[in-house]
């Protein structure tokens, strides 16, 4: 990591059949779900790579085989790190804390939001300060990005992960702890078939899976 570089962490699973996008797979089948997850991963990495002076890390479940991720990323400068055990809040908090030992500003995103752009990523990174925590809400009630500087606030415990109350509960934790939140406009990610339809309506020329 170059000195003074900002850090973007990506939470991702290894692109392996039957292990990714299970809700999407229920509607499309496992093979198609894997195809679209690989497209999402490739899109996320390509977008993040366009930012200058930003280091990239990928954090994956500890049980995942790193090789499929290494093969897709194809970039030795991208660090791969296993997530700790625990719920999503524990995993996020740990990754952010580790990131702050290496960089002054850390932005953590998922790998399944196709509408990130370089300008939105830069806006998110520039919105991070030591006085507040940055959140990019998701349209489904969660969030697609979290940014911190200085320290990681204790906002990720007792959250009903995977529900539409995640962002609301995080706001409640922040209010109770007098933590200032800097929120960007909501984005959306691809979790179910309707999300994929929305993406394809925006980008009809995306590569389709081979039948």
mmCIF file of N, CA and C in Angstrom, residues 32-97:
data_model
loop_
_atom_site.group_PDB
_atom_site.id
_atom_site.type_symbol
_atom_site.label_atom_id
_atom_site.label_comp_id
_atom_site.label_asym_id
_atom_site.label_seq_id
_atom_site.Cartn_x
_atom_site.Cartn_y
_atom_site.Cartn_z
ATOM 1 N N UNK A 32 -26.879 -19.722 -13.176
ATOM 2 C CA UNK A 32 -27.121 -18.337 -13.590
ATOM 3 C C UNK A 32 -26.742 -17.370 -12.485
ATOM 4 N N UNK A 33 -27.041 -17.729 -11.237
ATOM 5 C CA UNK A 33 -26.676 -16.862 -10.111
ATOM 6 C C UNK A 33 -25.163 -16.685 -10.031
ATOM 7 N N UNK A 34 -24.422 -17.762 -10.247
ATOM 8 C CA UNK A 34 -22.965 -17.671 -10.228
ATOM 9 C C UNK A 34 -22.478 -16.777 -11.369
ATOM 10 N N UNK A 35 -23.062 -16.927 -12.542
ATOM 11 C CA UNK A 35 -22.673 -16.076 -13.675
ATOM 12 C C UNK A 35 -22.833 -14.609 -13.323
ATOM 13 N N UNK A 36 -23.987 -14.227 -12.786
ATOM 14 C CA UNK A 36 -24.234 -12.818 -12.505
ATOM 15 C C UNK A 36 -23.378 -12.321 -11.356
ATOM 16 N N UNK A 37 -23.057 -13.200 -10.415
ATOM 17 C CA UNK A 37 -22.166 -12.774 -9.332
ATOM 18 C C UNK A 37 -20.767 -12.493 -9.873
ATOM 19 N N UNK A 38 -20.301 -13.307 -10.794
ATOM 20 C CA UNK A 38 -19.000 -13.050 -11.404
ATOM 21 C C UNK A 38 -19.009 -11.722 -12.161
ATOM 22 N N UNK A 39 -20.114 -11.420 -12.843
ATOM 23 C CA UNK A 39 -20.226 -10.137 -13.538
ATOM 24 C C UNK A 39 -20.197 -8.989 -12.530
ATOM 25 N N UNK A 40 -20.913 -9.156 -11.422
ATOM 26 C CA UNK A 40 -20.919 -8.119 -10.385
ATOM 27 C C UNK A 40 -19.525 -7.917 -9.796
ATOM 28 N N UNK A 41 -18.837 -9.009 -9.493
ATOM 29 C CA UNK A 41 -17.477 -8.909 -8.958
ATOM 30 C C UNK A 41 -16.560 -8.173 -9.936
ATOM 31 N N UNK A 42 -16.609 -8.591 -11.194
ATOM 32 C CA UNK A 42 -15.751 -7.963 -12.200
ATOM 33 C C UNK A 42 -16.067 -6.477 -12.329
ATOM 34 N N UNK A 43 -17.354 -6.121 -12.294
ATOM 35 C CA UNK A 43 -17.756 -4.719 -12.381
ATOM 36 C C UNK A 43 -17.220 -3.942 -11.178
ATOM 37 N N UNK A 44 -17.361 -4.504 -9.999
ATOM 38 C CA UNK A 44 -16.901 -3.810 -8.787
ATOM 39 C C UNK A 44 -15.404 -3.564 -8.833
ATOM 40 N N UNK A 45 -14.631 -4.591 -9.170
ATOM 41 C CA UNK A 45 -13.175 -4.429 -9.225
ATOM 42 C C UNK A 45 -12.772 -3.427 -10.298
ATOM 43 N N UNK A 46 -13.405 -3.496 -11.453
ATOM 44 C CA UNK A 46 -13.058 -2.569 -12.539
ATOM 45 C C UNK A 46 -13.332 -1.131 -12.140
ATOM 46 N N UNK A 47 -14.429 -0.902 -11.426
ATOM 47 C CA UNK A 47 -14.776 0.459 -11.016
ATOM 48 C C UNK A 47 -13.812 0.970 -9.958
ATOM 49 N N UNK A 48 -13.525 0.150 -8.966
ATOM 50 C CA UNK A 48 -12.631 0.567 -7.887
ATOM 51 C C UNK A 48 -11.228 0.829 -8.416
ATOM 52 N N UNK A 49 -10.777 0.006 -9.360
ATOM 53 C CA UNK A 49 -9.426 0.159 -9.896
ATOM 54 C C UNK A 49 -9.216 1.495 -10.608
ATOM 55 N N UNK A 50 -10.282 2.133 -11.028
ATOM 56 C CA UNK A 50 -10.136 3.397 -11.754
ATOM 57 C C UNK A 50 -9.796 4.570 -10.842
ATOM 58 N N UNK A 51 -9.919 4.377 -9.530
ATOM 59 C CA UNK A 51 -9.588 5.448 -8.599
ATOM 60 C C UNK A 51 -8.081 5.487 -8.366
ATOM 61 N N UNK A 52 -7.440 6.628 -8.566
ATOM 62 C CA UNK A 52 -6.001 6.721 -8.295
ATOM 63 C C UNK A 52 -5.727 6.800 -6.795
ATOM 64 N N UNK A 53 -4.566 6.338 -6.391
ATOM 65 C CA UNK A 53 -4.113 6.459 -4.999
ATOM 66 C C UNK A 53 -5.073 5.806 -4.018
ATOM 67 N N UNK A 54 -5.661 4.686 -4.416
ATOM 68 C CA UNK A 54 -6.532 3.919 -3.533
ATOM 69 C C UNK A 54 -6.037 2.476 -3.491
ATOM 70 N N UNK A 55 -5.793 1.987 -2.294
ATOM 71 C CA UNK A 55 -5.429 0.585 -2.120
ATOM 72 C C UNK A 55 -6.708 -0.246 -2.016
ATOM 73 N N UNK A 56 -6.623 -1.503 -2.429
ATOM 74 C CA UNK A 56 -7.801 -2.377 -2.467
ATOM 75 C C UNK A 56 -7.521 -3.640 -1.671
ATOM 76 N N UNK A 57 -8.487 -4.021 -0.851
ATOM 77 C CA UNK A 57 -8.459 -5.292 -0.142
ATOM 78 C C UNK A 57 -9.769 -6.024 -0.384
ATOM 79 N N UNK A 58 -9.696 -7.345 -0.439
ATOM 80 C CA UNK A 58 -10.893 -8.178 -0.514
ATOM 81 C C UNK A 58 -10.953 -9.033 0.742
ATOM 82 N N UNK A 59 -12.073 -8.949 1.424
ATOM 83 C CA UNK A 59 -12.298 -9.736 2.639
ATOM 84 C C UNK A 59 -13.356 -10.788 2.339
ATOM 85 N N UNK A 60 -13.013 -12.039 2.575
ATOM 86 C CA UNK A 60 -13.877 -13.161 2.211
ATOM 87 C C UNK A 60 -14.109 -14.062 3.422
ATOM 88 N N UNK A 61 -15.186 -14.849 3.426
ATOM 89 C CA UNK A 61 -15.379 -15.796 4.513
ATOM 90 C C UNK A 61 -14.181 -16.721 4.655
ATOM 91 N N UNK A 62 -13.798 -17.015 5.886
ATOM 92 C CA UNK A 62 -12.582 -17.779 6.129
ATOM 93 C C UNK A 62 -12.612 -19.158 5.481
ATOM 94 N N UNK A 63 -13.823 -19.709 5.313
ATOM 95 C CA UNK A 63 -13.919 -21.054 4.752
ATOM 96 C C UNK A 63 -13.825 -21.067 3.232
ATOM 97 N N UNK A 64 -13.855 -19.929 2.592
ATOM 98 C CA UNK A 64 -13.808 -19.876 1.124
ATOM 99 C C UNK A 64 -12.411 -20.161 0.596
ATOM 100 N N UNK A 65 -12.350 -20.830 -0.520
ATOM 101 C CA UNK A 65 -11.098 -21.042 -1.240
ATOM 102 C C UNK A 65 -10.707 -19.724 -1.911
ATOM 103 N N UNK A 66 -9.503 -19.245 -1.642
ATOM 104 C CA UNK A 66 -9.080 -17.962 -2.202
ATOM 105 C C UNK A 66 -8.795 -18.028 -3.701
ATOM 106 N N UNK A 67 -8.519 -19.197 -4.219
ATOM 107 C CA UNK A 67 -8.047 -19.269 -5.601
ATOM 108 C C UNK A 67 -9.047 -18.707 -6.606
ATOM 109 N N UNK A 68 -10.353 -19.045 -6.533
ATOM 110 C CA UNK A 68 -11.282 -18.455 -7.512
ATOM 111 C C UNK A 68 -11.307 -16.927 -7.467
ATOM 112 N N UNK A 69 -11.148 -16.344 -6.277
ATOM 113 C CA UNK A 69 -11.077 -14.889 -6.179
ATOM 114 C C UNK A 69 -9.789 -14.360 -6.801
ATOM 115 N N UNK A 70 -8.661 -15.015 -6.493
ATOM 116 C CA UNK A 70 -7.383 -14.591 -7.063
ATOM 117 C C UNK A 70 -7.426 -14.653 -8.583
ATOM 118 N N UNK A 71 -8.050 -15.714 -9.114
ATOM 119 C CA UNK A 71 -8.124 -15.891 -10.562
ATOM 120 C C UNK A 71 -8.951 -14.780 -11.200
ATOM 121 N N UNK A 72 -10.061 -14.411 -10.574
ATOM 122 C CA UNK A 72 -10.916 -13.377 -11.136
ATOM 123 C C UNK A 72 -10.287 -11.994 -10.995
ATOM 124 N N UNK A 73 -9.694 -11.715 -9.832
ATOM 125 C CA UNK A 73 -9.095 -10.399 -9.595
ATOM 126 C C UNK A 73 -7.876 -10.190 -10.483
ATOM 127 N N UNK A 74 -7.015 -11.211 -10.531
ATOM 128 C CA UNK A 74 -5.823 -11.173 -11.397
ATOM 129 C C UNK A 74 -4.994 -9.918 -11.159
ATOM 130 N N UNK A 75 -4.752 -9.623 -9.894
ATOM 131 C CA UNK A 75 -3.990 -8.421 -9.547
ATOM 132 C C UNK A 75 -3.290 -8.672 -8.223
ATOM 133 N N UNK A 76 -1.964 -8.840 -8.273
ATOM 134 C CA UNK A 76 -1.201 -9.180 -7.076
ATOM 135 C C UNK A 76 -1.202 -8.061 -6.039
ATOM 136 N N UNK A 77 -1.562 -6.841 -6.458
ATOM 137 C CA UNK A 77 -1.552 -5.727 -5.510
ATOM 138 C C UNK A 77 -2.783 -5.727 -4.604
ATOM 139 N N UNK A 78 -3.793 -6.519 -4.942
ATOM 140 C CA UNK A 78 -5.015 -6.591 -4.137
ATOM 141 C C UNK A 78 -4.814 -7.614 -3.024
ATOM 142 N N UNK A 79 -4.926 -7.158 -1.783
ATOM 143 C CA UNK A 79 -4.753 -8.050 -0.651
ATOM 144 C C UNK A 79 -6.017 -8.838 -0.364
ATOM 145 N N UNK A 80 -5.873 -10.133 -0.100
ATOM 146 C CA UNK A 80 -6.991 -10.990 0.281
ATOM 147 C C UNK A 80 -6.877 -11.321 1.764
ATOM 148 N N UNK A 81 -8.002 -11.198 2.476
ATOM 149 C CA UNK A 81 -7.998 -11.389 3.916
ATOM 150 C C UNK A 81 -9.229 -12.188 4.344
ATOM 151 N N UNK A 82 -9.053 -13.153 5.234
ATOM 152 C CA UNK A 82 -10.216 -13.893 5.733
ATOM 153 C C UNK A 82 -10.975 -13.078 6.771
ATOM 154 N N UNK A 83 -12.287 -13.133 6.698
ATOM 155 C CA UNK A 83 -13.107 -12.489 7.707
ATOM 156 C C UNK A 83 -13.061 -13.299 9.005
ATOM 157 N N UNK A 84 -13.249 -12.617 10.126
ATOM 158 C CA UNK A 84 -13.321 -13.313 11.397
ATOM 159 C C UNK A 84 -14.683 -13.986 11.518
ATOM 160 N N UNK A 85 -14.810 -14.895 12.467
ATOM 161 C CA UNK A 85 -16.093 -15.540 12.708
ATOM 162 C C UNK A 85 -17.026 -14.574 13.435
ATOM 163 N N UNK A 86 -18.322 -14.817 13.318
ATOM 164 C CA UNK A 86 -19.307 -13.943 13.939
ATOM 165 C C UNK A 86 -20.305 -13.443 12.918
ATOM 166 N N UNK A 87 -21.237 -12.597 13.361
ATOM 167 C CA UNK A 87 -22.222 -12.079 12.424
ATOM 168 C C UNK A 87 -21.602 -10.988 11.564
ATOM 169 N N UNK A 88 -22.408 -10.445 10.650
ATOM 170 C CA UNK A 88 -21.881 -9.459 9.708
ATOM 171 C C UNK A 88 -21.307 -8.241 10.421
ATOM 172 N N UNK A 89 -21.938 -7.822 11.512
ATOM 173 C CA UNK A 89 -21.435 -6.670 12.247
ATOM 174 C C UNK A 89 -20.047 -6.900 12.808
ATOM 175 N N UNK A 90 -19.808 -8.095 13.339
ATOM 176 C CA UNK A 90 -18.485 -8.429 13.870
ATOM 177 C C UNK A 90 -17.457 -8.437 12.745
ATOM 178 N N UNK A 91 -17.819 -9.031 11.619
ATOM 179 C CA UNK A 91 -16.897 -9.103 10.479
ATOM 180 C C UNK A 91 -16.547 -7.699 9.968
ATOM 181 N N UNK A 92 -17.562 -6.843 9.839
ATOM 182 C CA UNK A 92 -17.328 -5.493 9.339
ATOM 183 C C UNK A 92 -16.469 -4.692 10.299
ATOM 184 N N UNK A 93 -16.803 -4.745 11.577
ATOM 185 C CA UNK A 93 -16.062 -3.979 12.571
ATOM 186 C C UNK A 93 -14.596 -4.376 12.585
ATOM 187 N N UNK A 94 -14.326 -5.682 12.525
ATOM 188 C CA UNK A 94 -12.944 -6.160 12.527
ATOM 189 C C UNK A 94 -12.190 -5.695 11.293
ATOM 190 N N UNK A 95 -12.815 -5.834 10.120
ATOM 191 C CA UNK A 95 -12.142 -5.432 8.887
ATOM 192 C C UNK A 95 -11.824 -3.943 8.904
ATOM 193 N N UNK A 96 -12.773 -3.128 9.343
ATOM 194 C CA UNK A 96 -12.549 -1.682 9.387
ATOM 195 C C UNK A 96 -11.432 -1.324 10.368
ATOM 196 N N UNK A 97 -11.420 -1.970 11.521
ATOM 197 C CA UNK A 97 -10.363 -1.696 12.502
ATOM 198 C C UNK A 97 -8.996 -2.057 11.947
#
